[in-house]
Coordinates of C-alpha atoms in Angstrom, one line a residue:
X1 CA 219.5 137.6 154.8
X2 CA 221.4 134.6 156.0
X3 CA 219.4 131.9 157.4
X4 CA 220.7 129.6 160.0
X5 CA 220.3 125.9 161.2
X6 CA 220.9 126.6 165.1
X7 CA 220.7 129.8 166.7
X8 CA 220.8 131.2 170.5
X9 CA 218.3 133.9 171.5
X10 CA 219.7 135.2 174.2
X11 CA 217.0 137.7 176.2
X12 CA 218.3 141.1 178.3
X13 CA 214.6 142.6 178.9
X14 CA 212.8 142.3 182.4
X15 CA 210.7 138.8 182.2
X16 CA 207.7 141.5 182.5
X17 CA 208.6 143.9 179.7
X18 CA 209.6 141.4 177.4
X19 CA 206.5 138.7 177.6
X20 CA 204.2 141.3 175.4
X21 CA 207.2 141.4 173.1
X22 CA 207.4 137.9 172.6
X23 CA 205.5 137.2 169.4
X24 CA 207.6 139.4 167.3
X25 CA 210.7 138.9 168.9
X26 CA 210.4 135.0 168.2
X27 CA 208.8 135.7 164.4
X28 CA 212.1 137.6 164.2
X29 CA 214.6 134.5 165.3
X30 CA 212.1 132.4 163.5
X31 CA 212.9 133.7 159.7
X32 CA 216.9 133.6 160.9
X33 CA 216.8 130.0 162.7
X34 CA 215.1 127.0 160.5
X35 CA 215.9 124.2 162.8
X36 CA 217.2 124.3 166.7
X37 CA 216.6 127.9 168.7
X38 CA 218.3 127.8 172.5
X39 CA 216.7 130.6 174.9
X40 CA 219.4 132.0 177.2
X41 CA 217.4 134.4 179.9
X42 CA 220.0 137.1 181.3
X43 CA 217.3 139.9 182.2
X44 CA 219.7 143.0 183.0
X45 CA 222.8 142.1 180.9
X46 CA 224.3 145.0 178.8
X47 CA 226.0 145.0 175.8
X48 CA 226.7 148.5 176.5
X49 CA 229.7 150.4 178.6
X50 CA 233.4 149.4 179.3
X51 CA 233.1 146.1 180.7
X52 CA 232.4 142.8 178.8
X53 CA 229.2 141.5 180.4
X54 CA 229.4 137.8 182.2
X55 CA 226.6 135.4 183.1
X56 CA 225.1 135.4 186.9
X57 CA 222.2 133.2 188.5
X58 CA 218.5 134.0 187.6
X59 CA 216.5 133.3 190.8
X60 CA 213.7 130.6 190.3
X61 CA 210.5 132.5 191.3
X62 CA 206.7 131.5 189.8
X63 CA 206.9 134.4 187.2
X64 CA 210.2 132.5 185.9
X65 CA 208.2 129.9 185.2
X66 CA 205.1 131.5 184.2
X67 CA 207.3 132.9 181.7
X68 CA 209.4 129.9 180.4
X69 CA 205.8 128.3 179.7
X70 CA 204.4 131.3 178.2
X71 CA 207.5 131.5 175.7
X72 CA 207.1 127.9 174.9
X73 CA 203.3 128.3 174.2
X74 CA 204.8 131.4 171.9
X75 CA 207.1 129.1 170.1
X76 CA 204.4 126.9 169.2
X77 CA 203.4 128.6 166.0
X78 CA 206.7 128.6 164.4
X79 CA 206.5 124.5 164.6
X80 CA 209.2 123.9 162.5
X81 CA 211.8 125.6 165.2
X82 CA 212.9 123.2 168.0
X83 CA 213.3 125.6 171.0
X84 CA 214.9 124.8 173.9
X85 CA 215.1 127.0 176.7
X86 CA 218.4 126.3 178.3
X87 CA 218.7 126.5 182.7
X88 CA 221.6 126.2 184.3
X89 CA 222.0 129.5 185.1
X90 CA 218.4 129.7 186.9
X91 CA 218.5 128.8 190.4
X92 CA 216.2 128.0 193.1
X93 CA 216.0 129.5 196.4
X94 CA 218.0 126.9 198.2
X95 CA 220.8 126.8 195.4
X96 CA 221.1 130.2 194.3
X97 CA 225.0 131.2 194.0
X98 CA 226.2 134.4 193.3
X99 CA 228.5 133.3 190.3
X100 CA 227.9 130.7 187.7
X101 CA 230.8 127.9 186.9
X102 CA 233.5 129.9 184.0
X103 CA 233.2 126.0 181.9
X104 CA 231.1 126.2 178.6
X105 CA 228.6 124.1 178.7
X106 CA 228.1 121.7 175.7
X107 CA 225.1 121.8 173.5
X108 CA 223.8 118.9 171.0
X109 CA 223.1 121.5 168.1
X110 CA 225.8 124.4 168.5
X111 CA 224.5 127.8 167.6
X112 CA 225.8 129.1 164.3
X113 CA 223.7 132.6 165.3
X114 CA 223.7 134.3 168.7
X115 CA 221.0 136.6 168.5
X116 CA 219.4 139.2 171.2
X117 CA 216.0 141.7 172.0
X118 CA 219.1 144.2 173.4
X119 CA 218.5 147.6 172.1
X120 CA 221.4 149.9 171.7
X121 CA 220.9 153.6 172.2
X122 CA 220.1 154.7 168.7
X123 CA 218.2 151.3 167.9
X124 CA 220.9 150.0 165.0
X125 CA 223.6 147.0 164.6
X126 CA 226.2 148.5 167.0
X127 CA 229.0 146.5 166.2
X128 CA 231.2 146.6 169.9
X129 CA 227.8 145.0 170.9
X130 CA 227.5 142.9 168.3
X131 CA 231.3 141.4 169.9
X132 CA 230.2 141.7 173.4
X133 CA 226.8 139.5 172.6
X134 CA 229.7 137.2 170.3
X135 CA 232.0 137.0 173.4
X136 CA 228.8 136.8 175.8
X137 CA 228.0 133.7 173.9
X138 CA 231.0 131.7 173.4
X139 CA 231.8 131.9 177.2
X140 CA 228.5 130.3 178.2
X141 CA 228.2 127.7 175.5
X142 CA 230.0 125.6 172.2
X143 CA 228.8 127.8 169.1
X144 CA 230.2 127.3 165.6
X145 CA 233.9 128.3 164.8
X146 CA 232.4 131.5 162.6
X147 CA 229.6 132.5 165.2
X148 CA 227.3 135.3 163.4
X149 CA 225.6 138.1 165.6
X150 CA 221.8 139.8 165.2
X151 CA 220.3 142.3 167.1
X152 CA 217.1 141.7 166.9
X153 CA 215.2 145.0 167.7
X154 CA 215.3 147.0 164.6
X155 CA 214.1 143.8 163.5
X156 CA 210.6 143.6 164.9
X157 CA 210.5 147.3 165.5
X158 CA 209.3 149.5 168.2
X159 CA 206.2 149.7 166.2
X160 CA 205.1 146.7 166.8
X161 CA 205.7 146.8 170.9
X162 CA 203.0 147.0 172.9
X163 CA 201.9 149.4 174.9
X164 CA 203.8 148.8 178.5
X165 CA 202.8 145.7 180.4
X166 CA 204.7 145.7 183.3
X167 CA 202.6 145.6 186.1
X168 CA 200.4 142.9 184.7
X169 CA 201.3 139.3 185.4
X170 CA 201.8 136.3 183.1
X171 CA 198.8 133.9 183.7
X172 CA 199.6 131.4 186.3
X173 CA 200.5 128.3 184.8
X174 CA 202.4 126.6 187.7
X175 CA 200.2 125.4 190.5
X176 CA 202.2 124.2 193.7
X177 CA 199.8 121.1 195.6
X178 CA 199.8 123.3 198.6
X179 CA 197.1 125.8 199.0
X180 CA 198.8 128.9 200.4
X181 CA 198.3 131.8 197.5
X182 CA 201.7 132.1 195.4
X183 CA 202.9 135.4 194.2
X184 CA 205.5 136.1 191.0
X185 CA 207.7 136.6 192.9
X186 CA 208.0 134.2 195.3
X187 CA 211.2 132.1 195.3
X188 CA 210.6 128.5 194.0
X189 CA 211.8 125.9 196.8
X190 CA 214.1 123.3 195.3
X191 CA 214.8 119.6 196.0
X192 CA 216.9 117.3 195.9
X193 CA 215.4 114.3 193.5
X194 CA 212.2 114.1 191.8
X195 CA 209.9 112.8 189.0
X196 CA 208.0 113.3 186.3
X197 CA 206.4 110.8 183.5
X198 CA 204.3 111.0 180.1
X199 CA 204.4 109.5 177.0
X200 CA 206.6 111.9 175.1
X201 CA 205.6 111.2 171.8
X202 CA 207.0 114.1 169.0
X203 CA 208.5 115.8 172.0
X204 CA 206.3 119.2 171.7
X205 CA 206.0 122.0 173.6
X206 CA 203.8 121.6 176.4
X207 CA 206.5 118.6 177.3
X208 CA 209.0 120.9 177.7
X209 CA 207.3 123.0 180.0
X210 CA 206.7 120.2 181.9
X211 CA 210.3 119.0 181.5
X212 CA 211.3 122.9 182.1
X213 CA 209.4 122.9 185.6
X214 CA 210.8 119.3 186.8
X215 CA 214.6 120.1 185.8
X216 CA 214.3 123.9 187.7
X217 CA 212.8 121.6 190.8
X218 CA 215.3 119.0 190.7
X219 CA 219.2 119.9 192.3
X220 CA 220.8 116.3 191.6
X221 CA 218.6 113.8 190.0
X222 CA 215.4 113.5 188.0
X223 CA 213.2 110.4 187.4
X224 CA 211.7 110.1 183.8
X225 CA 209.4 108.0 183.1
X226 CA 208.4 107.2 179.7
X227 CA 205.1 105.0 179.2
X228 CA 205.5 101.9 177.0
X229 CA 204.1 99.0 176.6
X230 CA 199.9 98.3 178.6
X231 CA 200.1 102.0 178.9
X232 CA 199.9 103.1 175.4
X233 CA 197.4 100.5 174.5
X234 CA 194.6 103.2 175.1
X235 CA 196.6 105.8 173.3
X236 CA 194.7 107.4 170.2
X237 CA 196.6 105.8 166.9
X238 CA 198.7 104.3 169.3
X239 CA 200.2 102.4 165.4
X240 CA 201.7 105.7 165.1
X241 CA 203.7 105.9 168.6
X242 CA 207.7 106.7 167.9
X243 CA 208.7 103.6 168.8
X244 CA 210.3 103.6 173.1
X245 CA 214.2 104.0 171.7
X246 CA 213.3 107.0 169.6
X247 CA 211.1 108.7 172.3
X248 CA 213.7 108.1 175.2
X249 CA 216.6 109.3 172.1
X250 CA 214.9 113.0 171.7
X251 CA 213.9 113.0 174.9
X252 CA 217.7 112.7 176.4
X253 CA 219.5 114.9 174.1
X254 CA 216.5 117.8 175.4
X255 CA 217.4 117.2 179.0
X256 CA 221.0 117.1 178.8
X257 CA 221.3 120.8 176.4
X258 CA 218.8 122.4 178.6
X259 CA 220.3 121.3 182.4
X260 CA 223.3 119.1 181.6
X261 CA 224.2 119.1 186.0
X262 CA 220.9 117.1 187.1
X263 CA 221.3 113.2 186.6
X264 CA 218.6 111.9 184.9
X265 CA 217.4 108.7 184.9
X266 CA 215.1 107.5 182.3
X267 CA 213.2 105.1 182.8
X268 CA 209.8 102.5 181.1
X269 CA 207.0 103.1 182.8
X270 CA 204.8 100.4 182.8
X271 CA 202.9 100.9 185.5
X272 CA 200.2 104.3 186.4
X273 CA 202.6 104.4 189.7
X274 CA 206.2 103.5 188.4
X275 CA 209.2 104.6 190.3
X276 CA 207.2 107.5 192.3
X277 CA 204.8 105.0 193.5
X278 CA 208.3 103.2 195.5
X279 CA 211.1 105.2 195.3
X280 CA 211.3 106.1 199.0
X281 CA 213.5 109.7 198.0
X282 CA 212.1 111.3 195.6
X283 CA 210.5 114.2 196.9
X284 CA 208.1 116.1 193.9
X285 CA 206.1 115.1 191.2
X286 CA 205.7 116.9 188.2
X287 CA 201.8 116.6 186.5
X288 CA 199.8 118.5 184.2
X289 CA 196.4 119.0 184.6
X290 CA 195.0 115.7 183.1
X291 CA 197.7 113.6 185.2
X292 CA 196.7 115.5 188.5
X293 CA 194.4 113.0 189.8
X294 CA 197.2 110.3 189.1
X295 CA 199.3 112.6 190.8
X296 CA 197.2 112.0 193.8
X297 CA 196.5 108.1 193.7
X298 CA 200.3 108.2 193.8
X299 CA 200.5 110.0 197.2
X300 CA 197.9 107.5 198.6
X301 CA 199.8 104.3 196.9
X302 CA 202.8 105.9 198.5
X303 CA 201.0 106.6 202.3
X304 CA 199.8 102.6 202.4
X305 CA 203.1 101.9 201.8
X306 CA 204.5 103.6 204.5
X307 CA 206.3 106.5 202.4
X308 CA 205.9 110.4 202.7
X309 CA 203.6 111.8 199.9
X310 CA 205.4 113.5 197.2
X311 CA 204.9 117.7 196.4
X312 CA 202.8 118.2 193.7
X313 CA 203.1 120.9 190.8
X314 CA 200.4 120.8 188.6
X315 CA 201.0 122.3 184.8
X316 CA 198.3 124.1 182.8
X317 CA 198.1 122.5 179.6
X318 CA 199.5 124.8 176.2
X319 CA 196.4 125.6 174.3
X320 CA 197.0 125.1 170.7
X321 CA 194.8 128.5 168.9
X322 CA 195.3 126.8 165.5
X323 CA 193.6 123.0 166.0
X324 CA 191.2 121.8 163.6
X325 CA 187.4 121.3 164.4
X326 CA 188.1 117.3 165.0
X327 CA 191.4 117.5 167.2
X328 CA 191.5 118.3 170.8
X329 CA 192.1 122.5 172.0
X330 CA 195.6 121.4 173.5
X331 CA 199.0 121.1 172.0
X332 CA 199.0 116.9 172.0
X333 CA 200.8 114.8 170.3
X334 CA 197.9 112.7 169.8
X335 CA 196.6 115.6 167.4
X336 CA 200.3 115.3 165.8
X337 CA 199.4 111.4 165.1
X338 CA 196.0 112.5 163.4
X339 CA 197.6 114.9 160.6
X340 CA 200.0 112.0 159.7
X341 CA 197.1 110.1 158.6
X342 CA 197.2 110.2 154.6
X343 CA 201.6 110.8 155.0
X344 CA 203.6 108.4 153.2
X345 CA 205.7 107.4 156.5
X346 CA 208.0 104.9 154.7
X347 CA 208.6 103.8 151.1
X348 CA 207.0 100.4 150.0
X349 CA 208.9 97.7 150.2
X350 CA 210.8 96.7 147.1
X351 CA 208.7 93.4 145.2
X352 CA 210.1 92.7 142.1
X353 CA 207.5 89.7 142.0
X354 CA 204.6 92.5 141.0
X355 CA 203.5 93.5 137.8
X356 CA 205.8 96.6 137.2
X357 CA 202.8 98.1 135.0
X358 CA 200.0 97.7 137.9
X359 CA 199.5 98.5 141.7
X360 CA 196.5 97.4 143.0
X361 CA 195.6 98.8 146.4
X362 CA 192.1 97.4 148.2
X363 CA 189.5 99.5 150.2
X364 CA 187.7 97.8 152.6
X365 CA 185.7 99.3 155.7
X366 CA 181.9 99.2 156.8
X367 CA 179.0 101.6 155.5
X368 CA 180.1 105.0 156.1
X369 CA 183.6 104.2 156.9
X370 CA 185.0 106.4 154.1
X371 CA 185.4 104.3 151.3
X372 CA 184.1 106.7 148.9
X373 CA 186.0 109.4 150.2
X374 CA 189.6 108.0 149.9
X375 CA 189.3 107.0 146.2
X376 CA 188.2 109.8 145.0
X377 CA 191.6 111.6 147.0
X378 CA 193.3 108.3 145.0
X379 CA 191.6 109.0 141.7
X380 CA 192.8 113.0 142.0
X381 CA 196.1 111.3 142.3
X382 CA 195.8 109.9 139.6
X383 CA 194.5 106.1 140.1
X384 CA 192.3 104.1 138.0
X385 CA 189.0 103.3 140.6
X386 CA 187.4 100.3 140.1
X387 CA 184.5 100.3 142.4
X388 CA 182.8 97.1 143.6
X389 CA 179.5 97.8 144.2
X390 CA 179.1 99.1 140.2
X391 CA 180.7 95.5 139.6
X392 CA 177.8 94.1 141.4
X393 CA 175.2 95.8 139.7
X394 CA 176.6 95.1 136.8
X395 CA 176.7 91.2 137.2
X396 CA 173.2 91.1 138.7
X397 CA 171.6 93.2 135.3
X398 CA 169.9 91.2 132.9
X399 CA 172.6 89.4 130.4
X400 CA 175.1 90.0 133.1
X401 CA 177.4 87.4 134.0
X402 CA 175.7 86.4 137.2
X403 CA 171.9 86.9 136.1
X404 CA 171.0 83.5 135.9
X405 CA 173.0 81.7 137.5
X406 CA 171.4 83.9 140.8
X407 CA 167.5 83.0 139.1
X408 CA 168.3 79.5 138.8
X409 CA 169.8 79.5 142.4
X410 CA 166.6 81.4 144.1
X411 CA 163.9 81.8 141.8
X412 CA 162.2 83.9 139.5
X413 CA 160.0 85.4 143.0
X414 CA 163.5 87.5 143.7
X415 CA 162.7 89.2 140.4
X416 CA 161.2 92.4 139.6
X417 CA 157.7 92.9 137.2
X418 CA 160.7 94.4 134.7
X419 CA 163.0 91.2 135.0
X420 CA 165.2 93.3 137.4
X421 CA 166.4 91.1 140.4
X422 CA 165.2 92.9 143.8
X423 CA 167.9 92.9 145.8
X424 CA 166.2 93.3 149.2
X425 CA 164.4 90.6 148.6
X426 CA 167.4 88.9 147.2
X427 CA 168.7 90.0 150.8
X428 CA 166.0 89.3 153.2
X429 CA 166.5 85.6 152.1
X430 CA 170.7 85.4 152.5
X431 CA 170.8 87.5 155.5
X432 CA 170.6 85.6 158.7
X433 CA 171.0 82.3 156.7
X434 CA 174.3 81.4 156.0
X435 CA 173.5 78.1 154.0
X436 CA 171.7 80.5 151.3
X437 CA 174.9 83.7 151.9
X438 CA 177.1 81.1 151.1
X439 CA 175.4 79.9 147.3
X440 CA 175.2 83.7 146.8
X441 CA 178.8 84.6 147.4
X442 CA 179.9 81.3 145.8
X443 CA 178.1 82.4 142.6
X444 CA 179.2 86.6 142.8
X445 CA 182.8 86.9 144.1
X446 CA 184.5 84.8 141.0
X447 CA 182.3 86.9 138.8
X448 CA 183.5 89.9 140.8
X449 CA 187.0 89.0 140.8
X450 CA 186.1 88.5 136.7
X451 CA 185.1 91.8 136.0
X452 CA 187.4 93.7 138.7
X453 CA 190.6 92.1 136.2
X454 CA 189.1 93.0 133.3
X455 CA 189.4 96.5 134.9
X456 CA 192.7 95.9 135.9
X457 CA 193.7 94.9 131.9
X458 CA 191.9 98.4 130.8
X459 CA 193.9 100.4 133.5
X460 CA 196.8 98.8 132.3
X461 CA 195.7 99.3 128.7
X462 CA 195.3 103.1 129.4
X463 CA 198.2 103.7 131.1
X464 CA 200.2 102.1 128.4
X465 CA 198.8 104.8 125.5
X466 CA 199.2 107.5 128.1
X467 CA 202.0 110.5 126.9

């Protein structure tokens, strides 16, 4: 079977029935779609009967977005698939139309693959739904010249549905600041202008449900701040950051495909209040559940200045079911910065002034810092280790290169019954006395530096008889 670069998955099921079905429906797009997925939700739409189906609003209530962050927290174990659930056509309470705009909208990555959960009657490739789905597509959105169709249900099988889930709700992920009880499927109130801010490092999938939430919110404009400079000072590997140009580059091209109407102004934050600390009309604030206190100081920075406290929506964070013992439980791009350590980010710089036989890399780092560790990943690799602490004992043995000259320097009391020198009483005298650390390391480092280049010749030497 074909495999494609971009793909659209566009969904027909109620948002109920089809959130049990979601894991095999996206392991299904997943093995047909290696790159960019879009996510059109039509819940309703035929491919089936007379007329050729057309696209209509989707009414913004909590289980919309219960379900748009329960598919993204789906989409987070096929990693390599950029998903993007696309919005226009969902609508909040104070915006809802009863017909969409006829233009196609543009997308960054146009789909070469329109595929659907749509079952036909006897559960096979129907082929007059096949070109309804085709059609469907191509008058919502740019897709490739030769646009390929998949129905995805004999795919993933009604074997592998569960039983029916209907009457149970997603879990709540969307928490509105105020404290009156929401239901599923209470309308979502929308505004004109609001905010939302992060870091957006690796753009992942708990920022797109954040994102998601803001851009269903917003009706005009929408405030992103992105936090650079002070602010990512405290960041874990904060070395490893996408630098503020790539992060506001992926994070543009998201928010235009998925709701190119809202204006969208993106913006450095380099402050924990930025623009909806002062920016007397905005009206919400989207947070997640670690910013939610910032959130608040916000509101109270914004009362003593005299302007009207922002509405809160608080996101649950994504839980990531396949972190390591060492990284946090959410998805986070900080975890994302750990498992780059050991990656080769960029090649070495060309320097035709080295040795084209010899590489020599140094390990430095305290006790227990992991020395050890990392040359023995090196010498798997395939390096030669020469290992400084075996070069040490090896000067200080009797006959060794720096033998006497230490006796001469501190006396034959340092020694050992057997003529061995002790070295913590070699080091009881140096440490804490710089005057005596000094005529040691004056005496050991050139013989050190000695022995670590005889090494270096019989690496060289080795290499050189190697097949």
């Amino acid at each position: 079977m074909a495999v494609f670069g971009s793909g659209l998955l566009v969904l027909t099921s109620p948002l109920a029935v089809l959130a049990p079905r979601l894991a095999p429906i996206l392991t299904s797009a997943a093995r047909l779609v290696n790159h960019t997925l879009y996510v059109h939700l039509q819940p309703g739409l035929s491919l089936e009967g007379p007329a050729q189906p057309q696209a209509s609003p989707v009414q913004a209530t909590f289980e919309v977005l219960d379900f748009i962050a329960h598919l993204y927290a789906g989409a987070d174990l096929h990693r390599h698939l950029d998903v993007r659930i696309l919005l226009t056509n969902i609508q909040t309470k104070s915006t809802f139309l009863p017909s969409l705009s006829s233009s196609v909208q543009n997308l960054a990555h146009p789909p070469e693959v329109v595929l659907t959960d749509f079952q036909t009657l006897d559960g096979s490739q129907y082929n007059p739904a096949k070109q309804k789905l085709e059609r469907y597509a191509t008058s919502c959105y740019s897709c490739c010249s030769h646009l390929s169709s998949v129905l995805l249900y004999p795919d993933y099988g009604a074997g592998e549905i569960p039983v029916d889930t209907s009457n149970v709700p997603l879990p709540s992920t969307i928490r509105p600041a105020s404290p009156v009880a929401r239901s599923p499927k209470q309308p979502v109130r929308g505004y004109l202008r609001g905010a939302v801010g992060g870091t957006f490092d690796r753009l992942h999938n708990a920022h797109k449900v954040l994102l998601s939430v803001a851009c269903v919110l917003a009706k005009e404009r929408l405030v992103v701040g992105v936090a650079d400079k002070d602010l990512l000072k405290s960041k874990l590997l904060p070395e490893l950051l996408q630098p503020y140009e790539k992060r506001v580059e992926c994070l543009s091209e998201f928010l235009v495909d998925v709701k190119p109407s809202l204006t969208f102004d993106v913006v450095p934050l380099l402050d924990p209040y930025g623009p909806a600390g002062s920016d007397p009309f905005l009206e919400f604030l989207v947070v997640s559940e670690e910013t939610y206190r910032g959130g608040m100081a916000v509101n109270r920075f914004r009362l003593e200045h005299d302007l009207e406290e922002l509405a809160l929506y608080q996101i649950q964070l994504l839980k990531d079911e396949h972190h390591r013992e060492n990284e946090e439980d959410k998805v986070s791009s900080s975890t994302f910065r750990q498992r780059l350590l050991g990656s080769l980010l960029r090649r070495p710089n060309e320097r035709p002034d080295l040795p084209s036989g010899l590489y020599v890399l140094g390990l430095t780092g305290i006790s227990g810092s992991g020395k050890s560790s990392i040359a023995q990943r090196l010498k798997g690799l395939g390096a030669f280790v020469i290992d400084s602490d075996q070069l040490g004992h090896r000067a200080y043995a009797p006959g060794g290169p720096a033998y006497q000259p230490v006796v001469e320097a501190f006396g034959t009391d340092i020694l050992h019954k057997d003529g061995l020198i002790n070295r913590k009483v070699l080091g009881s005298r140096v440490f804490g006395n710089k005057k005596q650390l000094k005529m040691l390391t004056d005496i050991m480092w050139p013989v050190i530096a000695k022995l670590a280049r005889e090494e270096m010749d019989v690496a060289v030497a080795e290499d050189s008889i190697l097949p």
